[in-house]
Short mmCIF file of C-alpha atoms in Angstrom, two decimals:
data_model
loop_
_atom_site.label_atom_id
_atom_site.label_comp_id
_atom_site.label_asym_id
_atom_site.label_seq_id
_atom_site.Cartn_x
_atom_site.Cartn_y
_atom_site.Cartn_z
CA UNK A 1 11.10 26.81 -13.86
CA UNK A 2 13.23 29.05 -13.23
CA UNK A 3 11.74 30.36 -9.72
CA UNK A 4 12.26 26.39 -8.52
CA UNK A 5 15.91 26.17 -10.05
CA UNK A 6 16.91 30.00 -8.99
CA UNK A 7 19.83 31.94 -10.42
CA UNK A 8 22.77 29.12 -10.97
CA UNK A 9 26.54 29.33 -12.64
CA UNK A 10 27.61 26.99 -15.16
CA UNK A 11 29.78 25.56 -12.39
CA UNK A 12 26.63 24.05 -10.74
CA UNK A 13 25.48 22.50 -13.53
CA UNK A 14 28.89 21.30 -14.47
CA UNK A 15 29.29 19.83 -10.99
CA UNK A 16 25.76 18.23 -10.97
CA UNK A 17 26.54 16.41 -14.36
CA UNK A 18 29.73 15.14 -12.85
CA UNK A 19 28.76 14.09 -9.74
CA UNK A 20 24.83 14.12 -8.91
CA UNK A 21 24.95 12.12 -5.88
CA UNK A 22 26.84 14.84 -3.89
CA UNK A 23 23.56 17.29 -4.34
CA UNK A 24 21.03 14.43 -5.00
CA UNK A 25 21.51 11.06 -3.77
CA UNK A 26 21.72 10.57 0.18
CA UNK A 27 22.03 7.23 2.37
CA UNK A 28 21.20 6.62 5.79
CA UNK A 29 23.55 8.73 8.61
CA UNK A 30 25.93 10.81 6.34
CA UNK A 31 22.88 12.80 5.05
CA UNK A 32 21.17 13.28 8.77
CA UNK A 33 24.83 13.89 10.18
CA UNK A 34 24.90 16.51 7.71
CA UNK A 35 22.05 18.70 9.32
CA UNK A 36 22.90 18.08 12.87
CA UNK A 37 20.29 15.04 13.00
CA UNK A 38 21.40 11.30 13.24
CA UNK A 39 18.94 8.62 12.55
CA UNK A 40 19.50 4.90 12.03
CA UNK A 41 20.11 3.66 8.59
CA UNK A 42 16.62 3.38 6.66
CA UNK A 43 17.21 -0.28 5.50
CA UNK A 44 17.88 -1.72 8.98
CA UNK A 45 14.65 0.53 10.27
CA UNK A 46 12.20 -0.93 7.06
CA UNK A 47 12.98 -4.31 7.87
CA UNK A 48 12.43 -4.20 11.79
CA UNK A 49 9.27 -1.94 10.87
CA UNK A 50 8.13 -4.39 8.04
CA UNK A 51 8.40 -7.52 10.93
CA UNK A 52 6.63 -5.30 13.53
CA UNK A 53 3.44 -4.59 11.63
CA UNK A 54 3.61 -8.08 10.49
CA UNK A 55 2.93 -8.87 14.41
CA UNK A 56 0.51 -5.79 14.75
CA UNK A 57 -1.88 -6.99 12.22
CA UNK A 58 -1.59 -10.37 13.73
CA UNK A 59 -2.66 -8.97 17.24
CA UNK A 60 -5.19 -6.50 15.89
CA UNK A 61 -6.72 -9.18 13.29
CA UNK A 62 -7.22 -11.91 16.33
CA UNK A 63 -8.24 -9.81 19.02
CA UNK A 64 -10.03 -6.58 17.66
CA UNK A 65 -10.80 -7.32 13.82
CA UNK A 66 -12.48 -11.04 14.47
CA UNK A 67 -14.19 -9.96 17.80
CA UNK A 68 -15.88 -6.82 15.61
CA UNK A 69 -16.45 -8.86 12.99
CA UNK A 70 -18.86 -11.36 15.04
CA UNK A 71 -20.15 -7.97 16.44
CA UNK A 72 -21.59 -7.14 13.27
CA UNK A 73 -23.33 -10.40 12.59
CA UNK A 74 -20.41 -12.31 10.11
CA UNK A 75 -19.72 -15.59 11.78
CA UNK A 76 -16.38 -17.28 10.79
CA UNK A 77 -17.48 -20.09 8.28
CA UNK A 78 -15.95 -23.71 8.93
CA UNK A 79 -13.45 -24.94 5.96
CA UNK A 80 -14.55 -28.51 5.31
CA UNK A 81 -11.65 -31.19 3.88
CA UNK A 82 -12.30 -32.25 0.77
CA UNK A 83 -14.16 -35.97 0.40
CA UNK A 84 -11.49 -36.77 -2.17
CA UNK A 85 -7.83 -36.86 -2.40
CA UNK A 86 -5.78 -34.53 -4.59
CA UNK A 87 -6.52 -34.71 -8.03
CA UNK A 88 -3.54 -33.14 -9.92
CA UNK A 89 -5.29 -32.72 -12.58
CA UNK A 90 -7.97 -30.64 -11.28
CA UNK A 91 -5.14 -28.77 -9.10
CA UNK A 92 -3.42 -28.12 -12.13
CA UNK A 93 -6.78 -26.64 -13.85
CA UNK A 94 -7.53 -24.39 -10.53
CA UNK A 95 -4.07 -23.05 -10.01
CA UNK A 96 -4.71 -21.54 -13.90
CA UNK A 97 -8.04 -20.43 -13.39
CA UNK A 98 -6.91 -18.82 -9.86
CA UNK A 99 -9.33 -21.20 -8.11
CA UNK A 100 -12.14 -19.54 -9.83
CA UNK A 101 -15.23 -22.27 -11.47
CA UNK A 102 -13.71 -23.13 -14.41
CA UNK A 103 -15.90 -22.88 -17.99
CA UNK A 104 -17.59 -26.43 -18.35
CA UNK A 105 -15.18 -27.97 -21.84
CA UNK A 106 -12.02 -27.52 -19.62
CA UNK A 107 -13.59 -28.71 -16.26
CA UNK A 108 -15.06 -31.75 -18.75
CA UNK A 109 -11.50 -32.39 -20.12
CA UNK A 110 -9.78 -32.07 -16.04
CA UNK A 111 -12.65 -34.67 -14.62
CA UNK A 112 -11.59 -37.31 -18.01
CA UNK A 113 -8.11 -37.08 -17.34
CA UNK A 114 -8.77 -37.35 -13.21
CA UNK A 115 -11.24 -40.13 -13.90
CA UNK A 116 -13.83 -39.05 -11.75
CA UNK A 117 -17.55 -37.87 -13.21
CA UNK A 118 -18.40 -33.85 -13.99
CA UNK A 119 -20.37 -33.95 -10.90
CA UNK A 120 -17.41 -35.05 -9.15
CA UNK A 121 -15.18 -32.75 -10.17
CA UNK A 122 -17.93 -29.65 -9.47
CA UNK A 123 -17.88 -30.97 -6.14
CA UNK A 124 -13.80 -31.32 -5.96
CA UNK A 125 -13.34 -27.56 -7.19
CA UNK A 126 -16.16 -25.91 -4.60
CA UNK A 127 -14.69 -27.73 -1.57
CA UNK A 128 -10.68 -26.68 -2.46
CA UNK A 129 -12.41 -23.26 -3.31
CA UNK A 130 -13.96 -23.19 0.34
CA UNK A 131 -10.35 -24.14 1.37
CA UNK A 132 -8.51 -21.34 -0.24
CA UNK A 133 -10.32 -18.68 -0.87
CA UNK A 134 -10.96 -15.74 1.59
CA UNK A 135 -14.18 -16.05 3.69
CA UNK A 136 -16.37 -12.76 4.25
CA UNK A 137 -15.08 -13.13 7.85
CA UNK A 138 -11.50 -12.77 6.80
CA UNK A 139 -12.07 -9.72 3.95
CA UNK A 140 -13.86 -7.78 7.06
CA UNK A 141 -10.90 -8.40 9.13
CA UNK A 142 -8.04 -7.15 6.85
CA UNK A 143 -10.44 -4.32 5.55
CA UNK A 144 -10.65 -3.24 9.32
CA UNK A 145 -6.86 -3.43 10.22
CA UNK A 146 -6.38 -1.42 6.35
CA UNK A 147 -9.13 0.87 7.85
CA UNK A 148 -7.26 1.42 10.90
CA UNK A 149 -3.64 1.47 9.29
CA UNK A 150 -5.31 4.17 6.99
CA UNK A 151 -6.59 6.49 9.55
CA UNK A 152 -3.84 5.86 11.63
CA UNK A 153 -1.50 7.48 9.12
CA UNK A 154 -3.20 10.06 8.02
CA UNK A 155 -3.69 11.85 10.93
CA UNK A 156 -0.33 11.26 11.98
CA UNK A 157 0.79 12.80 8.76
CA UNK A 158 -1.75 15.97 9.18
CA UNK A 159 -0.40 16.61 12.90
CA UNK A 160 3.17 16.52 11.51
CA UNK A 161 2.36 18.60 8.30
CA UNK A 162 -0.29 20.88 9.74
CA UNK A 163 2.77 23.91 10.52
CA UNK A 164 4.89 23.19 7.18
CA UNK A 165 4.66 25.91 4.94
CA UNK A 166 4.77 23.46 1.92
CA UNK A 167 1.58 21.91 2.82
CA UNK A 168 0.02 24.96 2.20
CA UNK A 169 2.18 26.43 -0.55
CA UNK A 170 3.63 23.40 -2.66
CA UNK A 171 5.62 25.56 -4.66
CA UNK A 172 8.06 25.08 -2.19
CA UNK A 173 8.42 21.50 -2.54
CA UNK A 174 10.30 22.00 -5.62
CA UNK A 175 12.74 25.37 -4.57
CA UNK A 176 15.78 24.48 -5.86
CA UNK A 177 15.53 21.24 -6.92
CA UNK A 178 17.70 19.02 -7.71
CA UNK A 179 20.74 21.38 -6.45
CA UNK A 180 19.23 21.33 -2.70
CA UNK A 181 18.33 19.27 0.08
CA UNK A 182 16.61 20.04 2.93
CA UNK A 183 16.79 18.88 6.76
CA UNK A 184 14.43 16.08 7.42
CA UNK A 185 12.39 16.12 10.75
CA UNK A 186 12.17 12.99 12.75
CA UNK A 187 8.38 12.95 12.82
CA UNK A 188 8.48 12.95 8.72
CA UNK A 189 11.76 10.42 8.89
CA UNK A 190 8.86 7.69 11.06
CA UNK A 191 6.13 8.61 8.02
CA UNK A 192 8.52 7.46 5.61
CA UNK A 193 9.80 4.12 7.75
CA UNK A 194 6.16 3.09 8.52
CA UNK A 195 4.70 3.66 5.16
CA UNK A 196 7.34 1.70 3.85
CA UNK A 197 7.54 -0.98 6.10
CA UNK A 198 3.78 -1.18 5.89
CA UNK A 199 3.72 -2.17 1.91
CA UNK A 200 6.72 -4.46 2.35
CA UNK A 201 4.64 -6.38 4.30
CA UNK A 202 2.03 -6.27 2.24
CA UNK A 203 4.71 -7.51 -0.12
CA UNK A 204 6.13 -10.36 1.79
CA UNK A 205 2.43 -11.25 3.33
CA UNK A 206 0.57 -12.16 0.15
CA UNK A 207 2.98 -15.53 -0.33
CA UNK A 208 1.76 -17.06 2.56
CA UNK A 209 -2.06 -15.39 2.98
CA UNK A 210 -4.88 -17.00 1.06
CA UNK A 211 -4.42 -16.78 -2.55
CA UNK A 212 -6.57 -14.23 -4.28
CA UNK A 213 -7.64 -13.09 -8.17
CA UNK A 214 -5.48 -9.87 -8.27
CA UNK A 215 -2.13 -11.42 -6.79
CA UNK A 216 -0.47 -10.23 -9.76
CA UNK A 217 -1.91 -6.88 -9.90
CA UNK A 218 -1.24 -6.25 -6.32
CA UNK A 219 2.04 -7.51 -6.29
CA UNK A 220 3.16 -5.00 -8.81
CA UNK A 221 1.17 -2.40 -6.82
CA UNK A 222 3.02 -2.81 -4.09
CA UNK A 223 6.81 -3.21 -5.62
CA UNK A 224 5.77 0.00 -7.62
CA UNK A 225 4.71 1.63 -4.38
CA UNK A 226 7.65 0.30 -2.62
CA UNK A 227 10.20 1.78 -5.51
CA UNK A 228 8.25 5.37 -5.33
CA UNK A 229 8.27 5.81 -1.72
CA UNK A 230 12.15 5.05 -1.64
CA UNK A 231 13.31 6.94 -4.49
CA UNK A 232 11.19 10.05 -3.08
CA UNK A 233 13.02 9.20 0.41
CA UNK A 234 16.80 8.85 -1.10
CA UNK A 235 16.27 11.88 -3.84
CA UNK A 236 15.39 13.66 -0.44
CA UNK A 237 12.15 14.84 -2.52
CA UNK A 238 10.50 13.80 0.92
CA UNK A 239 8.47 17.44 0.91
CA UNK A 240 6.19 16.29 -2.47
CA UNK A 241 6.55 12.45 -1.10
CA UNK A 242 4.85 13.09 2.44
CA UNK A 243 2.46 15.11 0.30
CA UNK A 244 1.40 12.58 -2.05
CA UNK A 245 1.09 9.57 0.54
CA UNK A 246 -1.02 11.86 2.50
CA UNK A 247 -3.02 12.30 -0.40
CA UNK A 248 -3.66 8.71 -1.09
CA UNK A 249 -4.01 7.75 2.36
CA UNK A 250 -7.16 9.90 2.57
CA UNK A 251 -8.90 8.44 -0.10
CA UNK A 252 -8.40 4.51 0.91
CA UNK A 253 -9.82 5.54 4.53
CA UNK A 254 -13.35 5.96 3.29
CA UNK A 255 -13.00 2.81 0.92
CA UNK A 256 -12.09 0.27 3.27
CA UNK A 257 -14.93 1.71 5.46
CA UNK A 258 -16.99 0.69 2.55
CA UNK A 259 -15.97 -2.21 2.08
CA UNK A 260 -16.31 -3.08 5.57
CA UNK A 261 -20.12 -1.97 5.34
CA UNK A 262 -20.31 -4.47 2.37
CA UNK A 263 -18.83 -7.49 3.65
CA UNK A 264 -21.49 -6.76 6.99
CA UNK A 265 -24.29 -6.52 4.44
CA UNK A 266 -25.14 -2.83 5.75
CA UNK A 267 -26.69 -1.71 1.92
CA UNK A 268 -27.52 1.92 2.68
CA UNK A 269 -23.69 2.44 4.90
CA UNK A 270 -22.02 0.86 2.30
CA UNK A 271 -23.91 3.03 -0.62
CA UNK A 272 -23.15 6.09 1.68
CA UNK A 273 -19.89 5.43 2.13
CA UNK A 274 -19.41 4.32 -1.65
CA UNK A 275 -20.58 7.66 -2.71
CA UNK A 276 -17.72 9.20 -0.03
CA UNK A 277 -14.82 7.66 -1.17
CA UNK A 278 -15.93 8.59 -5.14
CA UNK A 279 -16.05 12.20 -3.85
CA UNK A 280 -12.46 11.78 -1.69
CA UNK A 281 -10.81 10.09 -4.43
CA UNK A 282 -12.22 12.39 -7.14
CA UNK A 283 -10.38 15.35 -5.03
CA UNK A 284 -7.67 14.42 -3.56
CA UNK A 285 -6.28 12.59 -6.91
CA UNK A 286 -8.28 14.10 -9.69
CA UNK A 287 -8.07 17.86 -8.43
CA UNK A 288 -5.52 18.52 -5.65
CA UNK A 289 -2.90 15.94 -6.61
CA UNK A 290 -2.12 17.27 -10.48
CA UNK A 291 -2.93 21.01 -9.41
CA UNK A 292 -0.80 21.03 -6.21
CA UNK A 293 1.98 18.78 -6.50
CA UNK A 294 2.92 18.31 -10.21
CA UNK A 295 1.36 21.62 -12.26
CA UNK A 296 3.74 23.55 -9.81
CA UNK A 297 6.88 22.14 -11.24
CA UNK A 298 5.95 22.79 -14.90
#
């Protein structure tokens, strides 16, 4: 630990305990002006970036992802309206089960309450599932967007960090912590803003997109991701933060490619890509992440 903290006087530790914000935290223009660089305040940039990415995603899915799905043989199925008017009892049951087919006992009780037969209740449930749940075409298009985003951000991060010493010697990510801060290069600043904007847009889009069974899990994931990225940003731990985002984007590329192959019913390609994902996940998150990013801190 000594090589990271260096030789510090007692007054340094007292100053840090009394006013940690003077050495640890920074926000917006104050930090960048100190180092001769001045970027816009990150709060405004993140919101604008999230809105921008929502429009970019909409454009991509409509004019690129959807035609690509059609080209690989995934047709966009038509959603049929329900033959029955809204049945509150069945609607309540569907919301509790996240629009999955409920067990026969619960379905029978709700059908009795709604005044319909079991067969009519089953038809109603399946028609509502078709209206609400994602189709194979929609899932392919969404995975295509994530594949392009993760691939683009990984390429951008590699090109931005390739000549940085801390990419090859991760002990430099913690040098002088928590007393020293480093100047942030413009490329890393925008890397953070784009990643933050992306996850904020994912967080918001959950509330107007088709409902998913993993809504709660993904909501917690997006909130935790935003908090972690923002924490590393405001505490000036952008070196280790950029490396962590780089490692996570790397394995996500093959994961989304595997999903696209699965939705396109390309069995052999999906199996091969899943194997690539397994290897990339193990190497990047189980081997490189702890041994290069966390263990040097100990």
